[in-house]
XYZ file of N, CA and C in Angstrom:
801
model
N 5.638 -4.392 4.354
C 7.340 -3.611 4.389
C 6.791 -2.782 2.936
N 6.939 -1.420 3.083
C 7.833 -1.298 4.054
C 7.260 -0.130 5.218
N 7.594 -0.061 7.161
C 7.020 0.440 7.913
C 7.795 1.451 8.218
N 6.543 2.142 9.263
C 6.997 2.959 9.645
C 8.562 3.325 9.953
N 9.659 2.279 10.664
C 10.927 2.652 10.399
C 11.555 2.737 9.118
N 11.507 2.333 8.523
C 11.572 2.178 6.969
C 11.158 3.406 6.160
N 10.133 3.974 6.208
C 9.710 5.189 5.748
C 10.499 6.622 6.360
N 10.323 6.698 8.181
C 10.891 7.420 8.285
C 12.488 7.618 8.316
N 12.816 6.835 7.750
C 14.461 6.312 7.366
C 14.311 7.429 6.089
N 13.569 6.808 4.278
C 13.396 7.488 3.728
C 13.195 8.758 3.576
N 12.061 9.438 4.383
C 12.150 10.912 4.978
C 13.370 11.674 5.198
N 13.957 11.075 6.205
C 15.107 11.734 6.467
C 16.265 11.852 5.572
N 16.873 11.015 4.955
C 17.117 10.731 3.931
C 17.153 11.719 2.949
N 15.671 11.720 2.104
C 15.367 12.501 1.578
C 15.138 13.939 1.825
N 14.709 14.419 3.182
C 14.843 15.720 3.053
C 15.740 16.591 3.119
N 17.216 16.583 3.143
C 18.123 17.305 3.108
C 18.353 17.364 1.049
N 18.160 16.833 0.420
C 17.940 16.564 -0.818
C 17.219 17.608 -1.491
N 15.574 17.287 -0.931
C 14.649 18.209 -1.840
C 14.550 19.191 -1.183
N 14.988 19.792 0.118
C 14.390 21.110 0.836
C 14.636 22.263 0.189
N 13.243 23.238 -0.432
C 13.844 24.046 -0.831
C 13.687 23.944 -2.356
N 13.876 22.924 -3.158
C 14.268 22.743 -4.460
C 12.417 22.637 -5.454
N 12.452 23.156 -6.559
C 11.481 23.089 -7.439
C 11.441 22.123 -7.390
N 9.978 20.923 -7.813
C 9.947 20.346 -8.372
C 9.175 20.512 -9.619
N 9.981 19.891 -10.803
C 10.019 20.459 -12.339
C 8.214 19.883 -12.796
N 9.166 18.092 -12.529
C 7.973 17.406 -13.549
C 8.075 15.642 -11.932
N 7.023 14.964 -12.908
C 6.557 14.084 -12.091
C 6.816 13.045 -13.328
N 7.632 11.976 -13.602
C 7.464 11.662 -15.348
C 6.675 10.191 -14.428
N 6.109 9.877 -15.413
C 5.579 8.258 -15.437
C 4.203 7.795 -16.238
N 4.209 6.652 -16.779
C 3.781 6.026 -17.628
C 2.163 5.420 -16.763
N 2.117 6.025 -15.839
C 0.787 5.012 -14.953
C -0.191 5.832 -14.838
N -0.874 6.474 -14.972
C -2.264 7.859 -14.341
C -3.167 7.257 -13.571
N -3.181 5.613 -13.777
C -4.006 5.083 -12.643
C -2.902 4.492 -11.183
N -2.036 4.550 -11.578
C -1.418 4.555 -10.025
C -0.930 6.010 -9.407
N -0.358 6.627 -10.416
C 0.311 7.846 -9.983
C -0.575 8.802 -10.216
N -1.420 10.243 -9.756
C -3.326 10.131 -10.024
C -2.159 11.724 -9.477
N -2.643 12.687 -10.427
C -2.451 14.432 -10.447
C -1.964 14.899 -9.994
N -0.962 14.538 -11.184
C 0.303 14.696 -10.520
C 0.919 16.217 -10.861
N 0.301 16.315 -12.105
C 0.308 18.043 -12.657
C 0.023 18.262 -11.781
N -0.370 18.393 -10.654
C -0.876 19.403 -9.553
C 0.639 20.190 -8.699
N 1.793 18.796 -8.572
C 2.190 19.202 -7.804
C 3.953 20.132 -8.772
N 3.487 19.886 -9.884
C 4.541 20.432 -11.040
C 4.782 22.022 -10.752
N 5.905 22.104 -10.983
C 6.857 23.972 -11.037
C 6.430 24.513 -9.027
N 7.053 23.760 -8.487
C 6.653 23.994 -7.086
C 8.030 23.529 -5.714
N 7.629 24.312 -5.237
C 8.310 24.500 -4.725
C 8.688 23.368 -3.182
N 9.270 22.701 -3.237
C 9.347 21.452 -1.829
C 9.561 22.183 -0.452
N 8.868 22.375 0.551
C 8.657 23.028 1.708
C 9.019 22.427 3.096
N 8.461 20.784 2.562
C 8.592 20.026 4.274
C 8.353 18.527 3.414
N 9.230 17.615 4.259
C 8.708 16.361 3.938
C 8.242 15.335 5.371
N 7.271 15.153 5.360
C 7.064 14.932 7.270
C 6.588 13.231 6.112
N 5.988 13.067 6.900
C 5.563 11.165 7.207
C 4.393 11.239 8.197
N 3.282 10.668 7.681
C 2.208 10.137 8.648
C 1.406 8.300 8.561
N 2.588 8.027 9.327
C 1.695 5.986 9.138
C 2.578 5.794 8.354
N 2.745 5.139 7.430
C 3.715 4.444 6.147
C 3.688 5.362 5.338
N 3.042 6.675 5.265
C 2.734 7.276 4.372
C 3.713 8.673 4.601
N 4.663 9.457 3.085
C 5.378 10.453 2.825
C 4.675 11.151 2.229
N 4.572 12.534 2.636
C 3.752 13.812 2.873
C 5.116 14.743 2.093
N 5.434 15.006 0.584
C 5.877 16.087 0.424
C 5.351 18.075 0.462
N 5.219 18.163 1.694
C 4.643 19.505 1.241
C 4.711 20.710 0.274
N 4.573 21.239 -0.515
C 4.831 22.316 -1.595
C 4.007 23.569 -1.640
N 4.485 24.407 -2.111
C 4.128 25.687 -1.842
C 3.093 25.828 -2.764
N 2.080 26.481 -2.491
C 0.528 26.906 -2.862
C -0.262 25.968 -2.435
N 0.003 25.204 -1.447
C -0.665 24.801 -0.394
C -1.703 22.874 -1.333
N -0.327 22.455 -1.871
C -0.231 21.430 -2.257
C 0.154 20.074 -1.710
N 0.205 19.046 -1.707
C 1.123 17.929 -0.850
C 1.098 16.924 -2.474
N 2.593 16.402 -2.372
C 2.185 15.142 -3.288
C 2.410 13.944 -1.991
N 1.538 12.520 -1.669
C 1.427 11.701 -1.311
C 2.085 10.833 -1.708
N 2.685 9.916 -0.945
C 3.193 8.809 -1.664
C 3.661 7.410 -0.198
N 2.843 6.713 -1.188
C 2.872 5.276 -0.146
C 3.907 4.066 -0.957
N 4.759 3.858 -0.095
C 5.574 3.085 -0.889
C 4.902 1.434 -1.295
N 3.802 1.165 -0.779
C 3.195 0.084 -1.346
C 4.022 -1.467 -0.370
N 4.353 -2.637 -1.373
C 5.205 -3.742 -0.535
C 6.644 -3.637 -0.978
N 7.163 -2.876 -1.718
C 7.893 -2.916 -2.454
C 8.681 -1.639 -2.876
N 8.093 -0.322 -2.631
C 7.826 1.296 -2.765
C 8.964 1.857 -2.453
N 10.472 2.180 -2.889
C 11.137 3.053 -2.619
C 11.354 4.385 -3.026
N 11.947 5.403 -2.240
C 12.764 6.234 -3.821
C 14.585 6.115 -3.655
N 15.095 6.362 -4.735
C 16.689 6.171 -5.018
C 17.288 6.991 -5.672
N 18.318 7.026 -5.599
C 18.673 8.255 -6.072
C 19.405 8.125 -7.450
N 19.656 7.342 -7.906
C 20.261 6.024 -9.192
C 18.388 5.572 -10.078
N 18.767 5.555 -11.378
C 17.813 4.885 -12.042
C 17.984 3.316 -11.451
N 16.743 2.351 -11.883
C 17.193 0.469 -11.603
C 16.005 -0.101 -12.827
N 16.036 -1.131 -12.715
C 15.232 -1.845 -13.605
C 13.555 -1.475 -13.324
N 13.651 -1.222 -11.765
C 12.771 -1.316 -11.738
C 11.646 0.227 -11.243
N 12.371 1.165 -11.902
C 12.039 2.402 -11.929
C 10.435 2.229 -12.137
N 9.310 3.259 -11.969
C 8.308 3.610 -12.531
C 7.739 5.074 -11.970
N 8.549 5.885 -11.574
C 8.302 7.312 -11.810
C 9.840 8.311 -11.380
N 9.269 9.383 -11.628
C 10.955 9.949 -11.346
C 10.166 11.403 -10.649
N 11.344 11.692 -9.873
C 10.791 12.854 -9.403
C 11.826 14.431 -9.951
N 11.778 14.731 -10.761
C 12.967 16.079 -11.215
C 12.816 17.088 -10.562
N 13.889 17.291 -10.026
C 14.231 18.466 -9.113
C 15.261 19.331 -9.768
N 15.629 20.375 -9.221
C 16.854 21.336 -10.314
C 17.749 20.844 -10.497
N 18.160 19.925 -9.382
C 19.800 19.398 -9.640
C 20.170 18.053 -9.232
N 18.704 17.271 -9.339
C 18.848 15.779 -9.255
C 17.563 15.345 -9.384
N 17.328 13.691 -9.673
C 16.337 13.174 -9.828
C 16.163 12.157 -8.979
N 14.809 12.013 -8.722
C 14.548 10.727 -7.786
C 14.212 9.839 -7.833
N 14.164 8.414 -8.408
C 13.207 7.560 -8.847
C 12.629 6.591 -7.866
N 11.086 6.840 -7.946
C 10.627 5.494 -7.397
C 10.136 3.999 -7.830
N 11.352 3.253 -7.461
C 11.643 2.411 -7.534
C 10.429 1.005 -6.774
N 9.948 0.480 -7.726
C 8.605 -0.114 -7.059
C 8.464 -1.959 -7.845
N 9.392 -2.352 -7.729
C 9.172 -3.774 -8.493
C 8.060 -4.333 -8.519
N 7.032 -4.597 -7.170
C 5.797 -4.951 -7.301
C 4.686 -4.184 -7.855
N 5.065 -2.546 -7.486
C 3.867 -2.094 -8.301
C 2.661 -1.652 -7.472
N 2.856 -1.903 -6.322
C 1.704 -1.567 -5.356
C 1.573 0.018 -5.038
N 3.046 0.477 -4.883
C 2.801 1.649 -4.561
C 2.113 2.891 -5.254
N 2.092 4.344 -4.500
C 1.029 5.031 -4.807
C 2.143 6.341 -4.839
N 1.454 7.386 -5.810
C 1.523 8.576 -5.675
C 0.286 9.617 -6.234
N 0.031 10.354 -5.005
C -1.355 11.388 -5.803
C -0.878 13.510 -4.895
N -1.381 13.588 -5.970
C -0.743 15.305 -5.634
C -2.711 15.599 -5.074
N -2.514 16.329 -3.896
C -3.717 16.937 -3.544
C -3.586 18.171 -3.144
N -4.414 18.707 -2.801
C -4.879 19.957 -1.661
C -4.350 19.346 -0.364
N -3.423 20.650 0.124
C -3.065 20.118 1.086
C -4.003 19.872 2.385
N -3.434 18.739 2.937
C -4.279 17.971 4.387
C -5.785 17.276 3.383
N -6.187 17.498 2.069
C -7.192 16.558 1.550
C -7.405 15.429 0.982
N -6.930 14.692 2.560
C -7.825 12.756 1.898
C -8.109 12.070 1.733
N -9.427 12.900 0.649
C -10.415 11.834 0.912
C -10.017 10.985 -0.034
N -9.286 10.287 -1.065
C -9.486 9.437 -1.834
C -8.338 8.802 -0.949
N -7.693 9.277 0.047
C -6.853 8.171 0.330
C -7.622 7.462 2.099
N -8.970 6.902 1.765
C -9.219 6.982 3.273
C -8.332 5.658 4.369
N -7.323 5.364 4.682
C -6.536 5.042 5.325
C -5.651 5.994 6.258
N -5.325 6.902 5.306
C -4.863 8.457 6.022
C -5.250 9.389 6.712
N -6.650 9.092 6.513
C -7.903 9.990 7.182
C -7.890 9.097 8.812
N -7.986 7.782 8.853
C -8.484 7.347 9.431
C -6.871 6.753 11.199
N -6.003 7.106 10.519
C -4.873 6.520 11.074
C -4.557 7.373 13.146
N -4.102 6.117 13.594
C -3.816 6.322 15.148
C -2.931 7.131 15.473
N -2.626 7.321 16.612
C -1.436 8.276 16.678
C 0.087 7.945 16.111
N 0.819 8.577 15.791
C 2.159 8.356 16.069
C 2.837 7.833 17.098
N 3.529 6.270 16.865
C 3.861 5.997 18.052
C 5.768 6.736 19.129
N 5.892 7.538 18.028
C 7.136 7.906 18.677
C 6.890 9.254 18.696
N 5.675 10.036 19.220
C 5.114 11.221 19.235
C 4.519 10.851 20.686
N 4.236 12.373 21.047
C 3.332 12.600 22.464
C 2.235 12.636 22.060
N 1.907 12.876 21.149
C 0.358 11.678 20.814
C -0.054 10.355 21.269
N 0.778 9.521 21.112
C 0.988 7.930 21.203
C 1.121 8.172 23.437
N 0.013 8.297 23.659
C -0.183 8.342 25.162
C -0.969 6.946 25.896
N -0.288 7.070 27.336
C -0.876 5.426 27.017
C -1.853 5.009 27.659
N -3.327 6.572 28.222
C -4.309 6.076 28.618
C -5.366 6.178 26.879
N -4.826 6.539 26.335
C -5.180 6.149 24.848
C -5.603 4.964 24.620
N -4.360 4.428 24.548
C -3.549 3.464 23.970
C -4.202 1.769 24.386
N -4.217 1.698 25.908
C -4.893 0.810 26.919
C -6.976 1.118 26.313
N -6.849 1.758 26.483
C -8.588 2.289 26.227
C -8.803 1.728 24.800
N -8.123 1.889 23.743
C -8.201 1.201 22.946
C -8.036 -0.413 22.403
N -7.846 -1.183 23.760
C -7.415 -2.458 23.723
C -8.579 -2.439 24.236
N -8.871 -1.694 25.210
C -10.152 -2.455 25.992
C -11.322 -2.328 25.349
N -11.447 -1.553 24.375
C -12.465 -1.580 23.796
C -12.522 -2.481 22.461
N -11.387 -3.791 22.064
C -10.894 -4.411 21.112
C -11.480 -5.725 21.719
N -12.183 -6.899 21.134
C -12.145 -7.905 21.398
C -10.950 -8.675 20.098
N -10.609 -7.958 19.364
C -9.600 -8.810 18.521
C -8.490 -8.881 19.102
N -7.946 -10.096 17.934
C -6.510 -10.623 18.352
C -5.508 -9.183 18.651
N -4.282 -9.408 20.070
C -2.963 -8.067 19.965
C -2.905 -8.118 18.492
N -2.265 -9.364 18.123
C -1.803 -9.045 15.926
C -2.987 -8.366 15.114
N -3.982 -8.632 14.831
C -4.666 -7.966 14.123
C -5.189 -6.374 14.174
N -5.355 -6.340 15.791
C -5.888 -4.773 16.400
C -4.032 -3.859 15.509
N -3.110 -4.566 16.157
C -1.594 -3.910 15.326
C -1.783 -3.198 14.304
N -2.300 -4.276 13.800
C -2.210 -3.806 11.955
C -3.181 -2.983 11.483
N -4.195 -2.538 12.409
C -5.175 -2.077 12.444
C -4.936 -0.561 11.740
N -4.104 0.255 12.322
C -3.719 1.471 12.031
C -4.420 2.143 13.113
N -5.044 2.116 13.482
C -5.948 2.961 14.149
C -5.505 2.807 15.840
N -4.887 1.733 16.408
C -4.039 1.698 17.305
C -3.013 2.779 17.722
N -1.946 2.456 16.771
C -0.429 3.188 16.666
C -0.746 2.860 14.745
N -0.064 4.678 14.427
C -0.195 4.321 12.795
C 1.169 3.725 12.516
N 1.392 3.481 11.348
C 2.711 3.079 11.107
C 3.664 1.325 11.266
N 2.335 0.826 12.144
C 3.500 -0.659 12.446
C 2.563 -1.774 11.753
N 3.468 -2.598 10.970
C 3.013 -3.459 9.926
C 3.843 -4.680 10.870
N 4.081 -6.196 9.851
C 4.122 -7.001 10.264
C 5.100 -7.345 11.008
N 6.577 -6.736 10.562
C 7.512 -7.243 11.309
C 7.557 -6.586 12.597
N 7.246 -5.116 12.604
C 7.341 -4.224 14.053
C 6.257 -4.741 14.923
N 5.039 -5.386 14.739
C 3.857 -6.181 14.979
C 4.649 -7.410 16.083
N 4.830 -8.182 15.542
C 6.069 -9.484 15.135
C 7.034 -8.776 17.246
N 7.699 -8.141 16.309
C 8.442 -7.506 17.183
C 8.616 -7.217 18.539
N 7.383 -6.130 18.728
C 7.433 -5.653 19.869
C 6.487 -6.818 20.908
N 5.463 -7.468 20.602
C 4.781 -8.586 21.322
C 5.538 -9.295 21.770
N 6.772 -9.658 21.194
C 7.595 -10.825 21.700
C 8.595 -10.304 22.928
N 8.983 -8.396 22.286
C 9.564 -7.709 23.423
C 8.122 -7.836 24.649
N 6.877 -7.679 24.853
C 5.977 -7.307 25.538
C 5.667 -8.910 26.678
N 6.560 -10.041 26.011
C 6.187 -11.597 25.792
C 4.467 -11.389 26.122
N 4.039 -10.928 25.075
C 2.554 -11.082 25.128
C 2.231 -11.925 23.389
N 1.019 -13.326 24.051
C 1.192 -13.731 22.922
C 0.067 -12.832 21.366
N 0.519 -13.065 20.395
C -0.567 -12.145 18.948
C -1.873 -12.763 19.341
N -2.210 -14.218 19.624
C -3.615 -14.351 19.492
C -4.457 -13.364 20.633
N -3.850 -13.203 22.209
C -4.273 -12.627 22.603
C -5.542 -11.597 22.401
N -6.745 -12.184 22.632
C -7.912 -10.687 22.847
C -7.679 -9.202 23.708
N -7.415 -8.428 22.349
C -6.672 -6.744 23.016
C -7.083 -6.440 24.455
N -8.535 -7.077 24.744
C -8.902 -6.438 26.270
C -8.908 -7.270 26.999
N -8.263 -8.706 27.288
C -8.056 -9.082 28.107
C -6.620 -9.257 28.774
N -6.349 -7.662 28.072
C -5.098 -7.381 28.828
C -5.203 -6.479 30.200
N -4.025 -7.029 30.930
C -4.136 -6.282 32.413
C -2.879 -4.608 32.036
N -3.168 -3.993 33.201
C -3.015 -2.625 32.868
C -1.700 -2.564 33.010
N -0.647 -3.587 33.288
C 0.776 -3.900 33.344
C 0.469 -4.637 32.262
N 0.095 -5.275 31.627
C 0.478 -5.797 30.329
C 0.471 -4.733 29.197
N -0.408 -3.780 29.583
C -0.882 -3.075 28.335
C 0.416 -2.134 28.197
N 0.924 -2.189 29.600
C 2.146 -1.048 29.557
C 3.245 -1.496 28.849
N 3.813 -2.932 28.606
C 4.714 -2.786 28.350
C 4.693 -3.485 27.296
N 3.608 -3.275 26.274
C 3.374 -3.117 25.073
C 3.709 -1.754 24.227
N 3.093 -0.834 25.454
C 3.131 0.447 24.968
C 4.362 0.674 24.581
N 5.115 0.183 25.945
C 6.487 0.237 25.903
C 7.708 -0.466 25.008
N 7.291 -1.436 24.528
C 7.613 -2.196 23.371
C 7.718 -1.890 22.177
N 6.231 -1.253 22.104
C 6.258 -0.889 20.898
C 7.554 0.529 20.276
N 7.340 1.287 21.358
C 8.121 2.744 21.225
C 9.783 2.116 20.802
N 9.921 1.179 22.113
C 11.787 1.032 21.974
C 11.688 0.264 20.735
N 11.605 -0.674 19.967
C 11.301 -1.484 18.867
C 11.534 -0.443 17.819
N 10.413 0.399 17.533
C 10.325 1.313 16.466
C 11.671 2.258 16.643
N 11.252 2.924 17.972
C 12.663 3.808 17.617
C 14.375 3.217 17.625
N 14.352 2.089 17.961
C 15.886 1.275 17.422
C 15.762 0.838 16.312
N 14.823 0.229 15.355
C 14.551 0.625 14.010
C 15.272 1.428 13.285
N 14.648 2.630 13.539
C 14.870 4.143 12.865
C 16.226 4.391 13.393
N 16.528 3.871 14.483
C 18.040 4.401 14.208
C 18.943 3.281 13.576
N 18.465 2.459 13.526
C 19.499 1.538 12.372
C 18.958 1.538 11.096
N 18.017 2.062 10.611
C 17.965 2.687 8.841
C 16.838 1.572 8.706
N 15.669 1.237 9.923
C 14.841 0.403 9.457
C 15.890 -1.276 8.747
N 14.009 -2.141 8.643
C 14.947 -3.729 7.907
C 14.822 -4.018 6.616
N 15.910 -4.420 6.428
C 16.351 -5.101 4.617
C 16.189 -6.461 4.969
N 15.598 -7.332 4.549
C 14.912 -8.450 4.603
C 15.926 -9.557 3.572
N 15.904 -10.803 2.993
C 16.088 -11.743 2.426
C 16.145 -11.386 0.834
N 14.350 -10.771 0.506
C 14.357 -10.345 -0.479
C 15.042 -9.116 -1.683
N 15.925 -8.188 -0.076
C 16.459 -6.880 -0.580
C 15.607 -6.042 -0.965
N 14.206 -5.735 -0.789
C 13.153 -5.169 -1.421
C 13.383 -3.437 -0.810
N 13.858 -3.567 0.426
C 13.715 -2.522 0.886
C 15.151 -1.877 1.325
N 15.594 -0.638 0.889
C 16.811 0.019 1.131
C 16.861 1.364 1.299
N 17.675 1.997 1.693
C 17.593 3.355 1.844
C 17.847 4.191 0.285
N 17.088 5.703 0.219
C 17.602 5.859 -1.086
C 18.680 5.995 -1.742
N 20.356 5.624 -1.070
C 21.332 6.043 -1.593
C 21.879 4.474 -1.927
N 20.786 3.501 -2.054
C 20.842 2.017 -1.721
C 21.679 1.243 -0.428
N 22.199 1.706 0.684
C 22.902 1.070 1.429
C 21.319 -0.195 2.314
N 21.037 -1.101 2.796
C 20.466 -1.975 3.317
C 20.463 -1.319 4.733
N 18.672 -1.347 5.442
C 18.871 -0.824 7.081
C 19.742 -1.963 7.278
N 20.102 -1.725 8.702
C 20.516 -2.602 9.588
C 19.330 -3.860 10.608
N 18.740 -3.185 11.082
C 17.616 -4.025 12.130
C 17.721 -4.986 12.087
N 17.503 -5.931 11.002
C 16.894 -6.980 10.996
C 18.210 -8.025 11.464
N 18.897 -7.304 12.037
C 20.127 -8.587 12.646
C 19.595 -8.499 14.285
N 18.456 -7.315 14.370
C 18.386 -7.513 15.693
C 17.013 -8.060 15.862
N 16.486 -8.665 14.771
C 15.339 -9.249 14.897
C 14.963 -10.288 15.812
N 13.961 -11.189 16.564
C 13.797 -11.849 17.666
C 13.128 -13.039 16.802
N 12.399 -12.713 16.393
C 11.337 -13.663 15.944
C 10.673 -13.477 14.488
N 10.767 -12.513 14.015
C 10.446 -12.016 12.834
C 11.149 -12.994 11.533
N 10.667 -13.739 10.722
C 11.635 -14.334 10.271
C 12.379 -15.028 10.129
N 11.823 -15.674 11.535
C 13.149 -16.560 12.390
C 12.492 -17.838 12.845
N 11.566 -18.324 11.561
C 10.529 -19.794 12.353
C 11.349 -20.951 11.829
N 11.486 -21.712 13.143
C 12.067 -22.989 13.685
C 13.768 -22.466 13.871
N 14.059 -21.284 14.045
C 15.533 -21.019 14.845
C 14.930 -20.458 16.737
N 16.350 -20.808 16.721
C 15.675 -20.616 18.776
C 15.846 -19.817 18.979
N 14.570 -19.469 19.974
C 14.259 -18.338 20.780
C 15.297 -17.375 21.510
N 15.525 -16.764 21.454
C 16.876 -15.432 21.882
C 16.966 -15.854 23.581
N 15.480 -16.024 23.550
C 15.246 -15.764 25.146
C 15.465 -17.509 26.168
N 15.014 -18.271 25.313
C 14.824 -19.769 25.726
C 15.017 -20.715 24.826
N 15.348 -21.019 23.703
C 15.775 -21.119 22.900
C 14.613 -22.448 22.041
N 13.796 -22.123 22.455
C 12.778 -23.203 22.085
C 12.341 -22.456 20.644
N 12.162 -23.343 19.308
C 12.157 -23.114 18.191
C 10.747 -22.043 17.980
N 11.255 -21.050 17.444
C 10.111 -20.151 16.751
C 9.018 -20.533 15.730
N 7.881 -20.191 16.269
C 6.727 -20.502 15.739
C 5.954 -19.902 14.584
N 5.290 -20.154 13.752
C 4.852 -19.060 12.365
C 3.396 -19.600 12.626
N 2.604 -18.625 12.886
C 0.571 -19.040 12.191
C 0.078 -17.740 11.537
N -1.311 -17.669 10.926
C -1.290 -16.931 10.139
C -2.619 -16.037 11.238
N -3.224 -15.132 11.490
C -3.275 -13.806 12.195
C -3.646 -12.666 11.386
N -4.980 -12.215 10.737
C -5.492 -11.594 10.103
C -5.101 -11.708 8.904
N -4.630 -13.118 8.168
C -4.408 -13.180 6.656
C -2.809 -12.648 7.097
N -2.094 -12.472 8.191
C -0.489 -12.558 7.637
C -0.068 -13.009 8.506
N 1.510 -13.795 8.342
C 2.312 -14.818 8.564
C 3.017 -13.917 10.167
N 3.090 -15.009 11.178
C 3.592 -13.851 12.198
C 4.089 -15.089 13.190
N 5.144 -14.415 13.655
C 5.822 -15.427 14.456
C 6.143 -15.102 15.801
N 5.986 -15.727 16.362
C 6.434 -16.100 18.303
C 6.617 -16.989 18.694
N 7.421 -17.123 20.044
C 7.544 -17.604 20.475
C 6.956 -18.292 21.635
N 5.896 -19.607 21.378
C 5.084 -20.485 22.706
C 5.441 -20.531 23.919
N 6.926 -20.558 24.345
C 7.054 -20.561 25.491
C 7.166 -19.489 26.455
N 7.690 -18.341 25.883
C 7.824 -16.694 26.518
C 6.571 -15.974 25.708
N 5.718 -16.351 25.111
C 4.659 -15.146 24.619
C 3.554 -16.647 24.989
N 3.695 -17.608 25.247
C 1.931 -18.268 25.341
C 2.038 -19.378 24.220
N 0.988 -20.188 24.107
C 1.512 -20.988 23.106
C 0.044 -20.435 22.267
N -0.257 -20.793 21.084
C -1.203 -20.270 19.715
C -2.404 -21.293 20.156
N -3.511 -20.541 19.113
C -4.803 -21.912 19.652
C -4.759 -22.936 18.786
C-alpha cells in the first residue's frame, strides 16, 4: 500500500488543486528522505503524472518533484499528527502524511531518475495501450518465478502490488504459486484481462482503505474497493465463488490470499 489505484486516485484529486500554481516551498526536517527539494521551489506546476506507484509533479524549468508514498504515505488537505512535509502553494498547502516514514520526495531534472532505479525499470502501465498482450505473454513465458512474485516485480506490469495481484489472480482462477512460464495462452489472456478489470474498478472506487486506515484520499475520505475484495485480507472467510475458506501463504515474502478450490492448492 498504496498501489496503482490509490496513487492514481491521489493524482486525480490533486491535479485540479495544484495545476498552474507556484510551488513556493517544500517544508520538512528530514533531508535524508526528502532530497533536493530546493530545486523545485518557486516553480509553477505544469502537470501531475503517475508512473507505477510514483507521483510526478512536472514543474516549469524542466524539473520534477517525484513522490513515492511508501507503505503509509499520502497527501492531505489538512495537517495530521503524522505530517512529515508540506508543499506550500499560492493559495493552499498540501501535507504529506506518512505514519511509518517510508515515503520519499525527490527533486530531479525532468526524466533523470538515476537516483530512483525502480522508476527506471518499470514495465508498461496496465491501464494504458502499452499493456499489450503479446509482450505480457512473452514476459510470462520467460520467467520460472511464481506468478505472484512476478506480478510484484513491476517489470511485467507497473503499479501492481499485494492487494491487486491477489485479486487479479483470483479473478483469473490462477494459483499464485504457478510458475509463470507454465501458463497457456488462454490462461495468460485471463490474467491480462483480470489485471485490467481489477485495477480499473479499484480506480473508479477510489482505491482500497484497509482496517489500519493508512490510506485515505486527500480530502480524508476512504476508498471503496475494499468492499469488493474477494480474497485479499479474508483469510478463513468463505470464498465468494465456492464457499471454501480463503487461505493465506507467503510468496516472495508477502502474505498471499487465495482460494484452494478456485485457484488450486498451494505447495
